[in-house]
Amino acid sequence: MKPLKLVVKAFGPYPDEQIFDFRTLRNRMLFLIHGPTGSGKTSVLDAMCFALYGVCSGMHREPKQVRSDHASSDVQTEVQFDFSLGPDVYRVYRKPEQTRPGKGGKTSIVRPEAILHKRTGLESDEIEGTVVATQWKRVTEEIERLVGFRSDQFRQVVMLPQGEFRRLLLADSKEKQAILEVLFRTEFYRRIEEALKQAARDLELQIKDAQTKLGFLLGQADATSADELRERRSALEHRCSEFRQKLKHLKRSEEQTRDQLNEGRAAREKLDELNAARKALQNLELKTEAYDAQKNVLAAAHKAAAVIPQANMLTLRTQESDEANRRLDQARKDLQGAAEQKESASQALAAEEEKAPVVEKYKQRFAQLENLTPQVKQLQTVRQELSRATKEFQQREADLQKTREALEKCKSQMAEILPEQERAEKAAAREEFYSLKIAEIEQAYAIFKKLESLNASENIESKSLHGISDELSQAEAHLAKALVEYDHLEQEWIRGQAALLASSLSEGVPCPVCGSKEHPAPAPLDLKTPDLTRIKRKKAQIDQFRSKVEECHREKTQRELALMQIRSEAEARKEALGSHGNKEPLELQAELKNLKLELKKSQQARKVAALLAEQAENLERSISGCEDTFSKAEVRRTESLSRLQTIQAQCAALKEQLPEHMQEPEKFEREKTSVKKKIAAMEADLNKARNAALHANELFHGFQAGRKAAEDTAAVASSRLLIQREEFHRSLKEAQFPDEKAFLAAKRTSEEIRLMETRIREFEGNLRAAKDRVHRADANAENLAEPDMGTLQKAAQEARKSLEEALREEVKLNEELQRVTRFLSDHSTIGKQLVTLESQYSLTGSISQAANGTNRDRITFQRFVLAALLDDVLAAASKRLKIMSNSRFHLHRVTTQADRRVPGGLDLEVHDTFTGTSRPVYTLSGGESFLASLALALGLADTVQAYAGGIHLDTIFVDEGFGSLDPEALDLALRALMELKQEGRLVGVISHVPELTERIDARLEIIPGKRGSSARFVV
């Protein structure tokens, strides 16, 4: 990252706009930021750090404190910073939260703003570029992604603030790891660690899962081992073989009974068929007489069918005659009506022709009205303009009044809002106080809750300790009792052995134990002598009691230690309560509740204050807008009034030229339209009367011709009817029907005749089929006896039941066999998987433990890589430090870990060639620490650039520290910095040491004044 241009306004000691154009340096890579103490040198770094991250370069300066005390109240604090990252150029802009003065001495809060632009390839500073991110937090996140550092890491690597330049040098291993991870992008190695750990964890879970499955599988099978399952499978296979033989016998028995039942059913069906056939024949023979009667009706219907055509023709002729007579009557009536209509039309035409003089009079009146039409239309147009002008004037008057009311309303609202805004801002100012108090009380309440938990744990541990003490006492009593019993059994067994030996002694024969030939008091034989098995059981019982006592002792010690830890933690928690220790939890809850209510009120007040400020700003704009609108409305009202007066004069002149009853356009048009309608109506009535008379005459002559045709048609139809009636009676005689009544009784439709013929044919066919069926059934049932179906069915059912029971039993056996076989197969599969997983875990688990720090040096894989990279950094830094310290000091990494509980590997020490010893870096003096820190920063930049990991360390800023160096050390440090000119790296040094102004020709001079500071580049 290289700075290009920095623009600040009302920031720190700079009250107005101050531009720092670093491009002025051109190729000068070392420059001095110089000025008196307090002039604002460090504020340059603060501004750059604030622009990038929204925080200052020093840990003790808050963003809210960056506003210049010398700035005018109407100038807002803001920072704009242009910088390059490799080939890309960016611009970041920030404006912190601040107050802004308003009218009436009130203030409003301005919300913070932040925006990041990309300006690669743009030459003009006026062009902002492409927006990359907006909003405070999102801009910070994008800067962290682009630069590669958080703000604290940036201050350790790129910008060494005043009083903090030793942070990277003295940082612990964990803090150094976080920085080096970002610089060298070693998160890949961390992901390898996590992947190995996850792989080992997955294998471990899979092994446990396989072991659980094996146990669950044996539990489901109700077995203790796979061998037991194999024995069960062999027994089931034997039983299945026996059952198959039994099934063969039962199947043969079932088939025999089923065949006998089927034969009985066949005999039964043949006998039932014979009875059914005889019954069906009997039923058909009973219907013979009825079907003979049907045959007679069918014969009569066939005779009537020959007469039907003549009957139908007679009906048709009758209908034709009736229709002709009806039409003749209608023609006579129509002719009479036409004669009456002809007379009426002639009279109406004569009446209309008499109205001709009246029509001429109306036409003359209409011509007079047509001549006056232009003047009436002109008057109407002027009146419309007058109406529009009047409405426009009224509207302008209303707009003026509305604007006046809106202006007064805005001013009234502004007067109401300002006091409310002041009250809300005062209430909002207490928000931070309430937040801190809430955090303090919540922490105390959490401690109280933890103390309650610890007290409960202490009670539980005390009870457990008491219980384990009792259990220990019981175990010790049981052990003592068992020892006594064991000793007694051992003595009894020894005496028994002596008695057995004594029973084999004989007088004069030496004792095999003592060699004596005399046996004055041999031990008596006791039948209650214990055997060795009993003694061994008692010995095993003693071992169990002894193990129990040892276990209880260990458990008691652990419980006592846990109780001590609980009590110690409880005492520490009570001390942490401080002033809240005398309060009850309920009091804290009540206080916390009240504070949260007050905090909520303050937060609401802050929102209300912001809302009221926005409303006040809007009202100010509204008042200004209303005042402009009021002035414009007054001008428009005056113009509208002048135009209205001009149109009123034109209207008065036109009224004098027209009669009063013609001045109204509606009345004029109504009269004109009325006259025109009367003329048109009278002419239309005359034409209508003429057309009606012509039509009536034509209609009369047409009806005369129609009556003559109707009379001729009626005569022809009457003649045809007489001829057809004679033909019909002749056909009745030929068909041997005595009269028309007999013919109608025998008459049937063709469908009825077809249905009767079909029924008769079907009956005759069914009768023949029934006789054939009886003949066949007699032949099939010949010599058959009545079967005993009940006995046959019972025998078949019993055989079937026995077979089904055997089949069900066989299915159960087969299912059990398949189940056991499946369990064995699954057990074998899971067992093989378990062996494979354990083999994989043996390798993967070992590698994972080593990579994640479970090794001799307690160093992870990523930290091992970072240690190697740090060695390169220290080699480059020692090269710089060698020059600065006149070959006295060298930096190197601590390879031995004093406290093995804490991960190390990245701690630093310095080797002093004058003493020949190495010591921790924190033992360096102030000047020595400054040189070592500067060398480390430069070495880090050298190494990062050499590895080309994407992080661009093109710039370093050093804030003070040179004042702690003696002249020789200062000369050596500057010599090392001068070498950076050839490396293309920009180094900015902040110092008020006079010697530096003589040694460094490029300077940014900070000039203090009574009203703030200003700056300029001197190159």
mmCIF file of N, CA and C in Angstrom, residues 281 284 291 757-773:
data_model
loop_
_atom_site.group_PDB
_atom_site.id
_atom_site.type_symbol
_atom_site.label_atom_id
_atom_site.label_comp_id
_atom_site.label_asym_id
_atom_site.label_seq_id
_atom_site.Cartn_x
_atom_site.Cartn_y
_atom_site.Cartn_z
ATOM 1 N N LEU A 281 -88.216 -77.103 -17.964
ATOM 2 C CA LEU A 281 -89.104 -77.598 -19.018
ATOM 3 C C LEU A 281 -90.552 -77.482 -18.594
ATOM 4 N N LEU A 284 -91.834 -73.900 -18.971
ATOM 5 C CA LEU A 284 -92.068 -73.477 -20.350
ATOM 6 C C LEU A 284 -93.345 -74.086 -20.907
ATOM 7 N N TYR A 291 -98.758 -68.290 -25.681
ATOM 8 C CA TYR A 291 -98.044 -67.958 -26.903
ATOM 9 C C TYR A 291 -98.868 -68.304 -28.148
ATOM 10 N N GLU A 757 -92.893 -61.239 -32.982
ATOM 11 C CA GLU A 757 -92.264 -62.332 -33.729
ATOM 12 C C GLU A 757 -91.018 -62.846 -32.997
ATOM 13 N N THR A 758 -90.236 -61.911 -32.432
ATOM 14 C CA THR A 758 -89.010 -62.300 -31.708
ATOM 15 C C THR A 758 -89.350 -63.118 -30.471
ATOM 16 N N ARG A 759 -90.386 -62.675 -29.703
ATOM 17 C CA ARG A 759 -90.743 -63.411 -28.487
ATOM 18 C C ARG A 759 -91.210 -64.837 -28.813
ATOM 19 N N ILE A 760 -92.029 -64.964 -29.882
ATOM 20 C CA ILE A 760 -92.552 -66.299 -30.249
ATOM 21 C C ILE A 760 -91.396 -67.203 -30.665
ATOM 22 N N ARG A 761 -90.450 -66.681 -31.485
ATOM 23 C CA ARG A 761 -89.300 -67.494 -31.893
ATOM 24 C C ARG A 761 -88.451 -67.913 -30.690
ATOM 25 N N GLU A 762 -88.220 -66.954 -29.740
ATOM 26 C CA GLU A 762 -87.400 -67.262 -28.569
ATOM 27 C C GLU A 762 -88.068 -68.337 -27.712
ATOM 28 N N PHE A 763 -89.417 -68.253 -27.581
ATOM 29 C CA PHE A 763 -90.115 -69.241 -26.761
ATOM 30 C C PHE A 763 -89.987 -70.626 -27.378
ATOM 31 N N GLU A 764 -90.203 -70.716 -28.673
ATOM 32 C CA GLU A 764 -90.118 -72.023 -29.340
ATOM 33 C C GLU A 764 -88.699 -72.583 -29.239
ATOM 34 N N GLY A 765 -87.669 -71.688 -29.366
ATOM 35 C CA GLY A 765 -86.278 -72.142 -29.227
ATOM 36 C C GLY A 765 -85.976 -72.601 -27.816
ATOM 37 N N ASN A 766 -86.466 -71.847 -26.815
ATOM 38 C CA ASN A 766 -86.222 -72.229 -25.420
ATOM 39 C C ASN A 766 -86.878 -73.559 -25.089
ATOM 40 N N LEU A 767 -88.054 -73.796 -25.656
ATOM 41 C CA LEU A 767 -88.757 -75.053 -25.389
ATOM 42 C C LEU A 767 -87.955 -76.227 -25.932
ATOM 43 N N ARG A 768 -87.426 -76.087 -27.150
ATOM 44 C CA ARG A 768 -86.615 -77.160 -27.721
ATOM 45 C C ARG A 768 -85.336 -77.383 -26.902
ATOM 46 N N ALA A 769 -84.707 -76.262 -26.480
ATOM 47 C CA ALA A 769 -83.469 -76.374 -25.703
ATOM 48 C C ALA A 769 -83.723 -77.035 -24.352
ATOM 49 N N ALA A 770 -84.884 -76.751 -23.735
ATOM 50 C CA ALA A 770 -85.190 -77.354 -22.436
ATOM 51 C C ALA A 770 -85.357 -78.865 -22.559
ATOM 52 N N LYS A 771 -86.007 -79.313 -23.634
ATOM 53 C CA LYS A 771 -86.177 -80.762 -23.835
ATOM 54 C C LYS A 771 -84.808 -81.418 -24.050
ATOM 55 N N ASP A 772 -83.904 -80.761 -24.825
ATOM 56 C CA ASP A 772 -82.564 -81.320 -25.022
ATOM 57 C C ASP A 772 -81.787 -81.367 -23.721
ATOM 58 N N ARG A 773 -81.930 -80.355 -22.859
ATOM 59 C CA ARG A 773 -81.217 -80.297 -21.582
ATOM 60 C C ARG A 773 -81.630 -81.430 -20.661
#
